[in-house]
Amino acid sequence: MSLPELDDQSLPRAIGESQSLPVLVMFVSQWCNTCAEMLPRLETLADESEKPLKAFQIDFDSNIDAAVAQRVMMVPTLIVFRHGAAVEKLTGSHPPEKLALLIRKHA
């Protein structure tokens, strides 16, 4: 399953959903090999999470306003939102174990 895609307009709504459960948003780009490596890891972990959460992807190049608003400087960047605010941000490549720990920590 592919993560649902957000854009500049839908990101604030998704962040609003973090009032009741964690929302994970990965900023990616089509040219980014590391993004292509990380997305399936996040998809699998989100699908296998024992606790409810929402996970999305957003294209960095097409959604500059969202990237600027969230202070995203590089891809991939994974941001965890809780209660309407960013609570953790990871950049670059990370092993599945670190992503799983991040999900457990905030779920």
PDB file of C-alpha atoms in Angstrom:
ATOM      1  CA  MET A   1       0.000   0.000   0.000  1.00  0.00           C
ATOM      2  CA  SER A   2       1.284   3.432  -0.870  1.00  0.00           C
ATOM      3  CA  LEU A   3       1.042   6.240   1.659  1.00  0.00           C
ATOM      4  CA  PRO A   4      -1.670   8.785   0.850  1.00  0.00           C
ATOM      5  CA  GLU A   5      -0.305  12.012  -0.602  1.00  0.00           C
ATOM      6  CA  LEU A   6      -0.749  15.466   0.882  1.00  0.00           C
ATOM      7  CA  ASP A   7      -0.231  18.901  -0.642  1.00  0.00           C
ATOM      8  CA  ASP A   8       0.123  22.480   0.575  1.00  0.00           C
ATOM      9  CA  GLN A   9      -3.625  22.716   1.225  1.00  0.00           C
ATOM     10  CA  SER A  10      -4.249  19.315   2.813  1.00  0.00           C
ATOM     11  CA  LEU A  11      -1.242  19.244   5.172  1.00  0.00           C
ATOM     12  CA  PRO A  12      -2.861  21.568   7.761  1.00  0.00           C
ATOM     13  CA  ARG A  13      -5.964  19.304   7.856  1.00  0.00           C
ATOM     14  CA  ALA A  14      -3.748  16.253   8.402  1.00  0.00           C
ATOM     15  CA  ILE A  15      -1.888  18.037  11.195  1.00  0.00           C
ATOM     16  CA  GLY A  16      -5.262  18.850  12.752  1.00  0.00           C
ATOM     17  CA  GLU A  17      -6.043  15.126  12.856  1.00  0.00           C
ATOM     18  CA  SER A  18      -3.080  14.710  15.205  1.00  0.00           C
ATOM     19  CA  GLN A  19      -5.305  15.966  18.037  1.00  0.00           C
ATOM     20  CA  SER A  20      -6.581  12.424  18.482  1.00  0.00           C
ATOM     21  CA  LEU A  21      -3.772  10.240  17.122  1.00  0.00           C
ATOM     22  CA  PRO A  22      -0.202  10.581  15.838  1.00  0.00           C
ATOM     23  CA  VAL A  23       0.277  11.756  12.271  1.00  0.00           C
ATOM     24  CA  LEU A  24       3.517  10.921  10.444  1.00  0.00           C
ATOM     25  CA  VAL A  25       4.380  12.973   7.372  1.00  0.00           C
ATOM     26  CA  MET A  26       7.350  12.166   5.149  1.00  0.00           C
ATOM     27  CA  PHE A  27       8.583  14.873   2.797  1.00  0.00           C
ATOM     28  CA  VAL A  28       9.937  13.156  -0.319  1.00  0.00           C
ATOM     29  CA  SER A  29      11.011  13.922  -3.868  1.00  0.00           C
ATOM     30  CA  GLN A  30      10.871  11.827  -7.029  1.00  0.00           C
ATOM     31  CA  TRP A  31      14.608  12.268  -7.656  1.00  0.00           C
ATOM     32  CA  CYS A  32      15.542  11.141  -4.120  1.00  0.00           C
ATOM     33  CA  ASN A  33      16.878   7.574  -3.957  1.00  0.00           C
ATOM     34  CA  THR A  34      16.894   7.627  -0.153  1.00  0.00           C
ATOM     35  CA  CYS A  35      13.208   8.588  -0.217  1.00  0.00           C
ATOM     36  CA  ALA A  36      12.470   5.599  -2.432  1.00  0.00           C
ATOM     37  CA  GLU A  37      14.265   3.431   0.115  1.00  0.00           C
ATOM     38  CA  MET A  38      12.536   4.921   3.175  1.00  0.00           C
ATOM     39  CA  LEU A  39       8.918   5.079   1.969  1.00  0.00           C
ATOM     40  CA  PRO A  40       8.336   1.294   1.887  1.00  0.00           C
ATOM     41  CA  ARG A  41       9.816   0.998   5.394  1.00  0.00           C
ATOM     42  CA  LEU A  42       7.436   3.620   6.730  1.00  0.00           C
ATOM     43  CA  GLU A  43       4.478   2.116   4.866  1.00  0.00           C
ATOM     44  CA  THR A  44       5.144  -1.324   6.345  1.00  0.00           C
ATOM     45  CA  LEU A  45       5.642  -0.029   9.875  1.00  0.00           C
ATOM     46  CA  ALA A  46       2.522   2.140   9.713  1.00  0.00           C
ATOM     47  CA  ASP A  47       0.471  -0.813   8.455  1.00  0.00           C
ATOM     48  CA  GLU A  48       1.852  -3.087  11.187  1.00  0.00           C
ATOM     49  CA  SER A  49       1.503  -0.602  14.053  1.00  0.00           C
ATOM     50  CA  GLU A  50      -0.484  -2.009  16.963  1.00  0.00           C
ATOM     51  CA  LYS A  51      -1.768   1.459  17.845  1.00  0.00           C
ATOM     52  CA  PRO A  52      -3.715   3.670  15.448  1.00  0.00           C
ATOM     53  CA  LEU A  53      -1.840   6.345  13.563  1.00  0.00           C
ATOM     54  CA  LYS A  54      -1.960   8.085  10.213  1.00  0.00           C
ATOM     55  CA  ALA A  55       0.950   8.254   7.789  1.00  0.00           C
ATOM     56  CA  PHE A  56       1.261  10.412   4.689  1.00  0.00           C
ATOM     57  CA  GLN A  57       3.784  11.521   2.107  1.00  0.00           C
ATOM     58  CA  ILE A  58       4.166  14.960   0.570  1.00  0.00           C
ATOM     59  CA  ASP A  59       6.238  15.928  -2.440  1.00  0.00           C
ATOM     60  CA  PHE A  60       8.835  18.485  -1.378  1.00  0.00           C
ATOM     61  CA  ASP A  61       9.330  20.000  -4.838  1.00  0.00           C
ATOM     62  CA  SER A  62       5.628  20.543  -5.564  1.00  0.00           C
ATOM     63  CA  ASN A  63       4.710  21.799  -2.089  1.00  0.00           C
ATOM     64  CA  ILE A  64       7.299  24.389  -1.174  1.00  0.00           C
ATOM     65  CA  ASP A  65       4.874  26.318   1.055  1.00  0.00           C
ATOM     66  CA  ALA A  66       4.380  23.250   3.263  1.00  0.00           C
ATOM     67  CA  ALA A  67       8.123  22.578   3.313  1.00  0.00           C
ATOM     68  CA  VAL A  68       8.882  26.164   4.362  1.00  0.00           C
ATOM     69  CA  ALA A  69       6.127  26.138   7.005  1.00  0.00           C
ATOM     70  CA  GLN A  70       7.589  22.956   8.530  1.00  0.00           C
ATOM     71  CA  ARG A  71      11.214  24.094   8.088  1.00  0.00           C
ATOM     72  CA  VAL A  72      12.081  21.153   5.881  1.00  0.00           C
ATOM     73  CA  MET A  73      15.503  21.697   4.312  1.00  0.00           C
ATOM     74  CA  MET A  74      16.205  18.255   2.836  1.00  0.00           C
ATOM     75  CA  VAL A  75      14.528  15.016   1.860  1.00  0.00           C
ATOM     76  CA  PRO A  76      13.614  12.631   3.195  1.00  0.00           C
ATOM     77  CA  THR A  77      12.319  14.360   6.292  1.00  0.00           C
ATOM     78  CA  LEU A  78       9.880  12.569   8.566  1.00  0.00           C
ATOM     79  CA  ILE A  79       7.840  14.679  10.980  1.00  0.00           C
ATOM     80  CA  VAL A  80       5.636  13.305  13.755  1.00  0.00           C
ATOM     81  CA  PHE A  81       2.700  15.509  14.758  1.00  0.00           C
ATOM     82  CA  ARG A  82       0.747  15.199  18.021  1.00  0.00           C
ATOM     83  CA  HIS A  83      -1.958  17.567  19.283  1.00  0.00           C
ATOM     84  CA  GLY A  84      -1.474  19.856  16.279  1.00  0.00           C
ATOM     85  CA  ALA A  85       2.278  20.349  16.658  1.00  0.00           C
ATOM     86  CA  ALA A  86       5.465  18.751  15.383  1.00  0.00           C
ATOM     87  CA  VAL A  87       6.978  16.702  18.200  1.00  0.00           C
ATOM     88  CA  GLU A  88       9.849  15.005  16.401  1.00  0.00           C
ATOM     89  CA  LYS A  89      11.693  15.326  13.099  1.00  0.00           C
ATOM     90  CA  LEU A  90      14.106  12.905  11.414  1.00  0.00           C
ATOM     91  CA  THR A  91      16.090  13.619   8.267  1.00  0.00           C
ATOM     92  CA  GLY A  92      17.969  11.234   6.034  1.00  0.00           C
ATOM     93  CA  SER A  93      17.989   7.452   5.963  1.00  0.00           C
ATOM     94  CA  HIS A  94      17.165   5.415   9.063  1.00  0.00           C
ATOM     95  CA  PRO A  95      16.919   1.668   9.661  1.00  0.00           C
ATOM     96  CA  PRO A  96      13.504   0.097  10.209  1.00  0.00           C
ATOM     97  CA  GLU A  97      14.309  -0.393  13.915  1.00  0.00           C
ATOM     98  CA  LYS A  98      14.710   3.349  14.461  1.00  0.00           C
ATOM     99  CA  LEU A  99      11.479   4.103  12.604  1.00  0.00           C
ATOM    100  CA  ALA A 100       9.654   1.443  14.640  1.00  0.00           C
ATOM    101  CA  LEU A 101      10.972   2.984  17.859  1.00  0.00           C
ATOM    102  CA  LEU A 102       9.793   6.412  16.719  1.00  0.00           C
ATOM    103  CA  ILE A 103       6.311   5.055  16.009  1.00  0.00           C
ATOM    104  CA  ARG A 104       6.085   3.239  19.354  1.00  0.00           C
ATOM    105  CA  LYS A 105       7.278   6.342  21.160  1.00  0.00           C
ATOM    106  CA  HIS A 106       4.510   8.537  19.781  1.00  0.00           C
ATOM    107  CA  ALA A 107       1.653   6.071  19.144  1.00  0.00           C
TER     108      ALA A 107
END
